[in-house]
C-alpha cells in the first residue's frame, strides 16, 4: 500500500515546517504538532535520531514520524524520512530495544510499515521502549544505522492524539 509521504523537517529545522503547523509540545527528543482545522486537521509526532552512522559524504534531513489523520480514519502511521534515496527494491528495518524488528518498505527517501496493524504494533513497541534503531541502504549501497531515543515519545504521542481526538 503506497502512502503519501509527509516530508516535514521538524525540531532543529522548524523553519522548514509549513507555516500552519502548530507546535503542541516538546518532550525530550520528540515533539507533537497539529495542522489544519476541523475535518482536515491532522496531528503528528516526530524526532531526529540521536545518532546516525554510515559512510556517506552528504545526507539530508532524517526523521521518524507518526501521523494521525482522523478524518481519513488513519491513525498511528509510522514513517521514516531517511535523508537519502533508498536502494531500489530494498527494505529497511526498525528495531525497538534490540527485540522485534519491523520490516519497512521503501519508496524514494521514505520507509513505511506495510499496513495499519504493523503501524499499531510499532507504536505500541515505541511506547514501551527506550531505543529504536532504523537500518537501511542508500541507492549508492551505503548502509546506515540511525538510533532514536524513545524517551518522551509517549508524552508527545498523547499530546498529538489528544489534539486529534485519537484514542
mmCIF file with all atom_site columns, C-alpha atoms in Angstrom:
data_model
loop_
_atom_site.group_PDB
_atom_site.id
_atom_site.type_symbol
_atom_site.label_atom_id
_atom_site.label_alt_id
_atom_site.label_comp_id
_atom_site.label_asym_id
_atom_site.label_entity_id
_atom_site.label_seq_id
_atom_site.pdbx_PDB_ins_code
_atom_site.Cartn_x
_atom_site.Cartn_y
_atom_site.Cartn_z
_atom_site.occupancy
_atom_site.B_iso_or_equiv
_atom_site.pdbx_formal_charge
_atom_site.auth_seq_id
_atom_site.auth_comp_id
_atom_site.auth_asym_id
_atom_site.auth_atom_id
_atom_site.pdbx_PDB_model_num
ATOM 1   C CA . UNK A 1 1   ? 0.000   0.000  0.000  1.00 0.00 ? 1   UNK A CA 1
ATOM 2   C CA . UNK A 1 2   ? 1.565   3.258  -1.114 1.00 0.00 ? 2   UNK A CA 1
ATOM 3   C CA . UNK A 1 3   ? 1.154   6.241  1.199  1.00 0.00 ? 3   UNK A CA 1
ATOM 4   C CA . UNK A 1 4   ? 1.648   9.917  0.626  1.00 0.00 ? 4   UNK A CA 1
ATOM 5   C CA . UNK A 1 5   ? 4.874   10.909 2.350  1.00 0.00 ? 5   UNK A CA 1
ATOM 6   C CA . UNK A 1 6   ? 4.816   13.682 4.935  1.00 0.00 ? 6   UNK A CA 1
ATOM 7   C CA . UNK A 1 7   ? 8.113   15.380 4.355  1.00 0.00 ? 7   UNK A CA 1
ATOM 8   C CA . UNK A 1 8   ? 8.071   17.750 7.286  1.00 0.00 ? 8   UNK A CA 1
ATOM 9   C CA . UNK A 1 9   ? 11.531  18.530 8.596  1.00 0.00 ? 9   UNK A CA 1
ATOM 10  C CA . UNK A 1 10  ? 10.980  19.359 12.255 1.00 0.00 ? 10  UNK A CA 1
ATOM 11  C CA . UNK A 1 11  ? 12.640  20.154 15.576 1.00 0.00 ? 11  UNK A CA 1
ATOM 12  C CA . UNK A 1 12  ? 16.063  21.587 14.738 1.00 0.00 ? 12  UNK A CA 1
ATOM 13  C CA . UNK A 1 13  ? 14.758  22.540 11.295 1.00 0.00 ? 13  UNK A CA 1
ATOM 14  C CA . UNK A 1 14  ? 11.495  24.095 12.489 1.00 0.00 ? 14  UNK A CA 1
ATOM 15  C CA . UNK A 1 15  ? 11.832  26.861 9.913  1.00 0.00 ? 15  UNK A CA 1
ATOM 16  C CA . UNK A 1 16  ? 11.090  24.270 7.223  1.00 0.00 ? 16  UNK A CA 1
ATOM 17  C CA . UNK A 1 17  ? 7.679   23.455 8.747  1.00 0.00 ? 17  UNK A CA 1
ATOM 18  C CA . UNK A 1 18  ? 4.573   24.554 6.904  1.00 0.00 ? 18  UNK A CA 1
ATOM 19  C CA . UNK A 1 19  ? 3.504   27.933 8.233  1.00 0.00 ? 19  UNK A CA 1
ATOM 20  C CA . UNK A 1 20  ? 0.277   26.431 9.597  1.00 0.00 ? 20  UNK A CA 1
ATOM 21  C CA . UNK A 1 21  ? 1.886   23.646 11.676 1.00 0.00 ? 21  UNK A CA 1
ATOM 22  C CA . UNK A 1 22  ? 1.365   24.313 15.353 1.00 0.00 ? 22  UNK A CA 1
ATOM 23  C CA . UNK A 1 23  ? 3.813   23.024 17.927 1.00 0.00 ? 23  UNK A CA 1
ATOM 24  C CA . UNK A 1 24  ? 1.719   21.382 20.631 1.00 0.00 ? 24  UNK A CA 1
ATOM 25  C CA . UNK A 1 25  ? 4.532   20.331 22.954 1.00 0.00 ? 25  UNK A CA 1
ATOM 26  C CA . UNK A 1 26  ? 8.109   19.075 23.157 1.00 0.00 ? 26  UNK A CA 1
ATOM 27  C CA . UNK A 1 27  ? 9.170   16.043 25.181 1.00 0.00 ? 27  UNK A CA 1
ATOM 28  C CA . UNK A 1 28  ? 12.918  15.403 25.213 1.00 0.00 ? 28  UNK A CA 1
ATOM 29  C CA . UNK A 1 29  ? 13.791  14.452 21.596 1.00 0.00 ? 29  UNK A CA 1
ATOM 30  C CA . UNK A 1 30  ? 10.139  14.196 20.470 1.00 0.00 ? 30  UNK A CA 1
ATOM 31  C CA . UNK A 1 31  ? 7.716   16.962 19.513 1.00 0.00 ? 31  UNK A CA 1
ATOM 32  C CA . UNK A 1 32  ? 3.971   16.951 18.809 1.00 0.00 ? 32  UNK A CA 1
ATOM 33  C CA . UNK A 1 33  ? 2.352   19.105 16.116 1.00 0.00 ? 33  UNK A CA 1
ATOM 34  C CA . UNK A 1 34  ? -1.041  19.684 14.548 1.00 0.00 ? 34  UNK A CA 1
ATOM 35  C CA . UNK A 1 35  ? -2.037  21.259 11.278 1.00 0.00 ? 35  UNK A CA 1
ATOM 36  C CA . UNK A 1 36  ? -5.297  22.133 9.580  1.00 0.00 ? 36  UNK A CA 1
ATOM 37  C CA . UNK A 1 37  ? -8.723  22.753 11.022 1.00 0.00 ? 37  UNK A CA 1
ATOM 38  C CA . UNK A 1 38  ? -11.881 20.757 11.621 1.00 0.00 ? 38  UNK A CA 1
ATOM 39  C CA . UNK A 1 39  ? -12.247 17.956 9.078  1.00 0.00 ? 39  UNK A CA 1
ATOM 40  C CA . UNK A 1 40  ? -8.804  18.494 7.523  1.00 0.00 ? 40  UNK A CA 1
ATOM 41  C CA . UNK A 1 41  ? -6.874  18.510 10.811 1.00 0.00 ? 41  UNK A CA 1
ATOM 42  C CA . UNK A 1 42  ? -4.024  16.064 11.266 1.00 0.00 ? 42  UNK A CA 1
ATOM 43  C CA . UNK A 1 43  ? -1.500  15.613 14.055 1.00 0.00 ? 43  UNK A CA 1
ATOM 44  C CA . UNK A 1 44  ? 1.966   14.135 14.194 1.00 0.00 ? 44  UNK A CA 1
ATOM 45  C CA . UNK A 1 45  ? 4.942   13.450 16.425 1.00 0.00 ? 45  UNK A CA 1
ATOM 46  C CA . UNK A 1 46  ? 8.490   13.489 15.198 1.00 0.00 ? 46  UNK A CA 1
ATOM 47  C CA . UNK A 1 47  ? 12.118  13.196 16.240 1.00 0.00 ? 47  UNK A CA 1
ATOM 48  C CA . UNK A 1 48  ? 15.538  13.208 14.683 1.00 0.00 ? 48  UNK A CA 1
ATOM 49  C CA . UNK A 1 49  ? 17.977  10.410 15.507 1.00 0.00 ? 49  UNK A CA 1
ATOM 50  C CA . UNK A 1 50  ? 20.332  10.898 18.428 1.00 0.00 ? 50  UNK A CA 1
ATOM 51  C CA . UNK A 1 51  ? 22.967  9.067  16.397 1.00 0.00 ? 51  UNK A CA 1
ATOM 52  C CA . UNK A 1 52  ? 23.307  8.369  12.665 1.00 0.00 ? 52  UNK A CA 1
ATOM 53  C CA . UNK A 1 53  ? 26.023  6.102  11.303 1.00 0.00 ? 53  UNK A CA 1
ATOM 54  C CA . UNK A 1 54  ? 27.029  5.407  7.706  1.00 0.00 ? 54  UNK A CA 1
ATOM 55  C CA . UNK A 1 55  ? 29.909  6.061  5.321  1.00 0.00 ? 55  UNK A CA 1
ATOM 56  C CA . UNK A 1 56  ? 28.234  8.838  3.361  1.00 0.00 ? 56  UNK A CA 1
ATOM 57  C CA . UNK A 1 57  ? 29.548  12.235 2.367  1.00 0.00 ? 57  UNK A CA 1
ATOM 58  C CA . UNK A 1 58  ? 26.213  14.042 2.228  1.00 0.00 ? 58  UNK A CA 1
ATOM 59  C CA . UNK A 1 59  ? 22.855  13.214 3.739  1.00 0.00 ? 59  UNK A CA 1
ATOM 60  C CA . UNK A 1 60  ? 19.630  15.165 4.031  1.00 0.00 ? 60  UNK A CA 1
ATOM 61  C CA . UNK A 1 61  ? 17.254  15.512 6.947  1.00 0.00 ? 61  UNK A CA 1
ATOM 62  C CA . UNK A 1 62  ? 16.447  12.363 8.933  1.00 0.00 ? 62  UNK A CA 1
ATOM 63  C CA . UNK A 1 63  ? 13.187  11.946 10.867 1.00 0.00 ? 63  UNK A CA 1
ATOM 64  C CA . UNK A 1 64  ? 10.859  9.397  12.396 1.00 0.00 ? 64  UNK A CA 1
ATOM 65  C CA . UNK A 1 65  ? 7.219   10.487 12.139 1.00 0.00 ? 65  UNK A CA 1
ATOM 66  C CA . UNK A 1 66  ? 3.930   9.085  13.458 1.00 0.00 ? 66  UNK A CA 1
ATOM 67  C CA . UNK A 1 67  ? 0.840   10.755 11.976 1.00 0.00 ? 67  UNK A CA 1
ATOM 68  C CA . UNK A 1 68  ? -2.894  10.786 12.775 1.00 0.00 ? 68  UNK A CA 1
ATOM 69  C CA . UNK A 1 69  ? -5.389  11.669 10.006 1.00 0.00 ? 69  UNK A CA 1
ATOM 70  C CA . UNK A 1 70  ? -8.687  11.157 11.864 1.00 0.00 ? 70  UNK A CA 1
ATOM 71  C CA . UNK A 1 71  ? -10.914 12.428 9.036  1.00 0.00 ? 71  UNK A CA 1
ATOM 72  C CA . UNK A 1 72  ? -9.419  9.717  6.819  1.00 0.00 ? 72  UNK A CA 1
ATOM 73  C CA . UNK A 1 73  ? -9.656  7.099  9.599  1.00 0.00 ? 73  UNK A CA 1
ATOM 74  C CA . UNK A 1 74  ? -5.864  6.698  9.579  1.00 0.00 ? 74  UNK A CA 1
ATOM 75  C CA . UNK A 1 75  ? -4.008  6.769  12.900 1.00 0.00 ? 75  UNK A CA 1
ATOM 76  C CA . UNK A 1 76  ? -0.501  5.840  14.090 1.00 0.00 ? 76  UNK A CA 1
ATOM 77  C CA . UNK A 1 77  ? 1.005   5.913  10.583 1.00 0.00 ? 77  UNK A CA 1
ATOM 78  C CA . UNK A 1 78  ? 4.706   5.219  11.052 1.00 0.00 ? 78  UNK A CA 1
ATOM 79  C CA . UNK A 1 79  ? 7.179   6.615  8.557  1.00 0.00 ? 79  UNK A CA 1
ATOM 80  C CA . UNK A 1 80  ? 10.904  7.243  8.311  1.00 0.00 ? 80  UNK A CA 1
ATOM 81  C CA . UNK A 1 81  ? 12.446  10.010 6.236  1.00 0.00 ? 81  UNK A CA 1
ATOM 82  C CA . UNK A 1 82  ? 15.955  8.711  5.557  1.00 0.00 ? 82  UNK A CA 1
ATOM 83  C CA . UNK A 1 83  ? 17.746  11.752 4.151  1.00 0.00 ? 83  UNK A CA 1
ATOM 84  C CA . UNK A 1 84  ? 18.759  9.783  1.049  1.00 0.00 ? 84  UNK A CA 1
ATOM 85  C CA . UNK A 1 85  ? 17.086  7.741  -1.689 1.00 0.00 ? 85  UNK A CA 1
ATOM 86  C CA . UNK A 1 86  ? 16.782  4.100  -0.678 1.00 0.00 ? 86  UNK A CA 1
ATOM 87  C CA . UNK A 1 87  ? 18.271  1.396  -2.862 1.00 0.00 ? 87  UNK A CA 1
ATOM 88  C CA . UNK A 1 88  ? 15.615  0.300  -5.351 1.00 0.00 ? 88  UNK A CA 1
ATOM 89  C CA . UNK A 1 89  ? 13.840  -2.836 -4.158 1.00 0.00 ? 89  UNK A CA 1
ATOM 90  C CA . UNK A 1 90  ? 15.432  -2.706 -0.712 1.00 0.00 ? 90  UNK A CA 1
ATOM 91  C CA . UNK A 1 91  ? 13.680  -2.916 2.629  1.00 0.00 ? 91  UNK A CA 1
ATOM 92  C CA . UNK A 1 92  ? 14.540  -1.088 5.838  1.00 0.00 ? 92  UNK A CA 1
ATOM 93  C CA . UNK A 1 93  ? 14.030  -2.239 9.416  1.00 0.00 ? 93  UNK A CA 1
ATOM 94  C CA . UNK A 1 94  ? 13.049  -0.573 12.661 1.00 0.00 ? 94  UNK A CA 1
ATOM 95  C CA . UNK A 1 95  ? 14.039  -2.467 15.813 1.00 0.00 ? 95  UNK A CA 1
ATOM 96  C CA . UNK A 1 96  ? 12.850  -1.448 19.276 1.00 0.00 ? 96  UNK A CA 1
ATOM 97  C CA . UNK A 1 97  ? 15.187  -2.228 22.208 1.00 0.00 ? 97  UNK A CA 1
ATOM 98  C CA . UNK A 1 98  ? 17.042  -4.847 20.188 1.00 0.00 ? 98  UNK A CA 1
ATOM 99  C CA . UNK A 1 99  ? 13.935  -7.039 20.096 1.00 0.00 ? 99  UNK A CA 1
ATOM 100 C CA . UNK A 1 100 ? 11.391  -7.454 17.341 1.00 0.00 ? 100 UNK A CA 1
ATOM 101 C CA . UNK A 1 101 ? 12.347  -5.881 14.042 1.00 0.00 ? 101 UNK A CA 1
ATOM 102 C CA . UNK A 1 102 ? 9.647   -4.337 11.880 1.00 0.00 ? 102 UNK A CA 1
ATOM 103 C CA . UNK A 1 103 ? 10.194  -4.636 8.137  1.00 0.00 ? 103 UNK A CA 1
ATOM 104 C CA . UNK A 1 104 ? 9.588   -1.409 6.224  1.00 0.00 ? 104 UNK A CA 1
ATOM 105 C CA . UNK A 1 105 ? 9.059   -0.944 2.519  1.00 0.00 ? 105 UNK A CA 1
ATOM 106 C CA . UNK A 1 106 ? 10.963  1.870  0.884  1.00 0.00 ? 106 UNK A CA 1
ATOM 107 C CA . UNK A 1 107 ? 9.858   4.459  -1.639 1.00 0.00 ? 107 UNK A CA 1
ATOM 108 C CA . UNK A 1 108 ? 12.253  7.243  -2.600 1.00 0.00 ? 108 UNK A CA 1
ATOM 109 C CA . UNK A 1 109 ? 13.676  8.643  0.635  1.00 0.00 ? 109 UNK A CA 1
ATOM 110 C CA . UNK A 1 110 ? 10.901  7.231  2.845  1.00 0.00 ? 110 UNK A CA 1
ATOM 111 C CA . UNK A 1 111 ? 10.214  3.930  4.570  1.00 0.00 ? 111 UNK A CA 1
ATOM 112 C CA . UNK A 1 112 ? 6.798   2.758  5.779  1.00 0.00 ? 112 UNK A CA 1
ATOM 113 C CA . UNK A 1 113 ? 5.228   -0.210 7.514  1.00 0.00 ? 113 UNK A CA 1
ATOM 114 C CA . UNK A 1 114 ? 3.114   -2.426 5.275  1.00 0.00 ? 114 UNK A CA 1
ATOM 115 C CA . UNK A 1 115 ? -0.274  -1.990 6.949  1.00 0.00 ? 115 UNK A CA 1
ATOM 116 C CA . UNK A 1 116 ? -2.173  -0.351 9.791  1.00 0.00 ? 116 UNK A CA 1
ATOM 117 C CA . UNK A 1 117 ? -1.735  -3.385 12.064 1.00 0.00 ? 117 UNK A CA 1
ATOM 118 C CA . UNK A 1 118 ? 2.047   -3.001 11.729 1.00 0.00 ? 118 UNK A CA 1
ATOM 119 C CA . UNK A 1 119 ? 1.735   0.741  12.407 1.00 0.00 ? 119 UNK A CA 1
ATOM 120 C CA . UNK A 1 120 ? -0.126  -0.010 15.640 1.00 0.00 ? 120 UNK A CA 1
ATOM 121 C CA . UNK A 1 121 ? 2.437   -2.654 16.662 1.00 0.00 ? 121 UNK A CA 1
ATOM 122 C CA . UNK A 1 122 ? 5.357   -0.265 16.084 1.00 0.00 ? 122 UNK A CA 1
ATOM 123 C CA . UNK A 1 123 ? 3.689   2.475  18.126 1.00 0.00 ? 123 UNK A CA 1
ATOM 124 C CA . UNK A 1 124 ? 2.919   0.029  20.988 1.00 0.00 ? 124 UNK A CA 1
ATOM 125 C CA . UNK A 1 125 ? 6.567   -1.072 20.990 1.00 0.00 ? 125 UNK A CA 1
ATOM 126 C CA . UNK A 1 126 ? 7.790   2.530  20.901 1.00 0.00 ? 126 UNK A CA 1
ATOM 127 C CA . UNK A 1 127 ? 5.596   3.450  23.888 1.00 0.00 ? 127 UNK A CA 1
ATOM 128 C CA . UNK A 1 128 ? 7.202   0.675  25.942 1.00 0.00 ? 128 UNK A CA 1
ATOM 129 C CA . UNK A 1 129 ? 10.717  1.048  24.563 1.00 0.00 ? 129 UNK A CA 1
ATOM 130 C CA . UNK A 1 130 ? 13.844  3.060  25.224 1.00 0.00 ? 130 UNK A CA 1
ATOM 131 C CA . UNK A 1 131 ? 15.616  2.979  21.844 1.00 0.00 ? 131 UNK A CA 1
ATOM 132 C CA . UNK A 1 132 ? 14.677  2.461  18.219 1.00 0.00 ? 132 UNK A CA 1
ATOM 133 C CA . UNK A 1 133 ? 17.295  1.570  15.615 1.00 0.00 ? 133 UNK A CA 1
ATOM 134 C CA . UNK A 1 134 ? 16.469  2.013  11.930 1.00 0.00 ? 134 UNK A CA 1
ATOM 135 C CA . UNK A 1 135 ? 18.663  0.383  9.287  1.00 0.00 ? 135 UNK A CA 1
ATOM 136 C CA . UNK A 1 136 ? 18.559  0.984  5.567  1.00 0.00 ? 136 UNK A CA 1
ATOM 137 C CA . UNK A 1 137 ? 20.650  1.052  2.404  1.00 0.00 ? 137 UNK A CA 1
ATOM 138 C CA . UNK A 1 138 ? 21.006  4.045  0.113  1.00 0.00 ? 138 UNK A CA 1
ATOM 139 C CA . UNK A 1 139 ? 20.777  3.962  -3.680 1.00 0.00 ? 139 UNK A CA 1
ATOM 140 C CA . UNK A 1 140 ? 24.595  4.089  -3.686 1.00 0.00 ? 140 UNK A CA 1
ATOM 141 C CA . UNK A 1 141 ? 24.805  0.996  -1.478 1.00 0.00 ? 141 UNK A CA 1
ATOM 142 C CA . UNK A 1 142 ? 25.662  2.822  1.747  1.00 0.00 ? 142 UNK A CA 1
ATOM 143 C CA . UNK A 1 143 ? 24.358  1.032  4.831  1.00 0.00 ? 143 UNK A CA 1
ATOM 144 C CA . UNK A 1 144 ? 23.019  3.366  7.525  1.00 0.00 ? 144 UNK A CA 1
ATOM 145 C CA . UNK A 1 145 ? 22.051  2.894  11.150 1.00 0.00 ? 145 UNK A CA 1
ATOM 146 C CA . UNK A 1 146 ? 20.005  5.607  12.849 1.00 0.00 ? 146 UNK A CA 1
ATOM 147 C CA . UNK A 1 147 ? 19.342  5.470  16.583 1.00 0.00 ? 147 UNK A CA 1
ATOM 148 C CA . UNK A 1 148 ? 16.377  7.259  18.130 1.00 0.00 ? 148 UNK A CA 1
ATOM 149 C CA . UNK A 1 149 ? 15.779  7.792  21.829 1.00 0.00 ? 149 UNK A CA 1
ATOM 150 C CA . UNK A 1 150 ? 12.192  6.929  22.711 1.00 0.00 ? 150 UNK A CA 1
ATOM 151 C CA . UNK A 1 151 ? 12.334  8.994  25.881 1.00 0.00 ? 151 UNK A CA 1
ATOM 152 C CA . UNK A 1 152 ? 9.479   11.469 25.616 1.00 0.00 ? 152 UNK A CA 1
ATOM 153 C CA . UNK A 1 153 ? 7.756   9.584  22.797 1.00 0.00 ? 153 UNK A CA 1
ATOM 154 C CA . UNK A 1 154 ? 4.696   8.534  24.800 1.00 0.00 ? 154 UNK A CA 1
ATOM 155 C CA . UNK A 1 155 ? 4.063   12.051 26.120 1.00 0.00 ? 155 UNK A CA 1
ATOM 156 C CA . UNK A 1 156 ? 4.402   13.535 22.623 1.00 0.00 ? 156 UNK A CA 1
ATOM 157 C CA . UNK A 1 157 ? 2.128   10.809 21.199 1.00 0.00 ? 157 UNK A CA 1
ATOM 158 C CA . UNK A 1 158 ? -0.505  11.559 23.865 1.00 0.00 ? 158 UNK A CA 1
ATOM 159 C CA . UNK A 1 159 ? -0.394  15.291 23.046 1.00 0.00 ? 159 UNK A CA 1
ATOM 160 C CA . UNK A 1 160 ? -0.911  14.648 19.328 1.00 0.00 ? 160 UNK A CA 1
ATOM 161 C CA . UNK A 1 161 ? -3.605  12.053 19.989 1.00 0.00 ? 161 UNK A CA 1
ATOM 162 C CA . UNK A 1 162 ? -5.489  14.440 22.273 1.00 0.00 ? 162 UNK A CA 1
ATOM 163 C CA . UNK A 1 163 ? -5.319  17.251 19.719 1.00 0.00 ? 163 UNK A CA 1
ATOM 164 C CA . UNK A 1 164 ? -6.792  14.963 17.047 1.00 0.00 ? 164 UNK A CA 1
ATOM 165 C CA . UNK A 1 165 ? -9.234  13.101 19.340 1.00 0.00 ? 165 UNK A CA 1
ATOM 166 C CA . UNK A 1 166 ? -7.457  9.765  18.807 1.00 0.00 ? 166 UNK A CA 1
ATOM 167 C CA . UNK A 1 167 ? -7.933  7.058  21.431 1.00 0.00 ? 167 UNK A CA 1
#
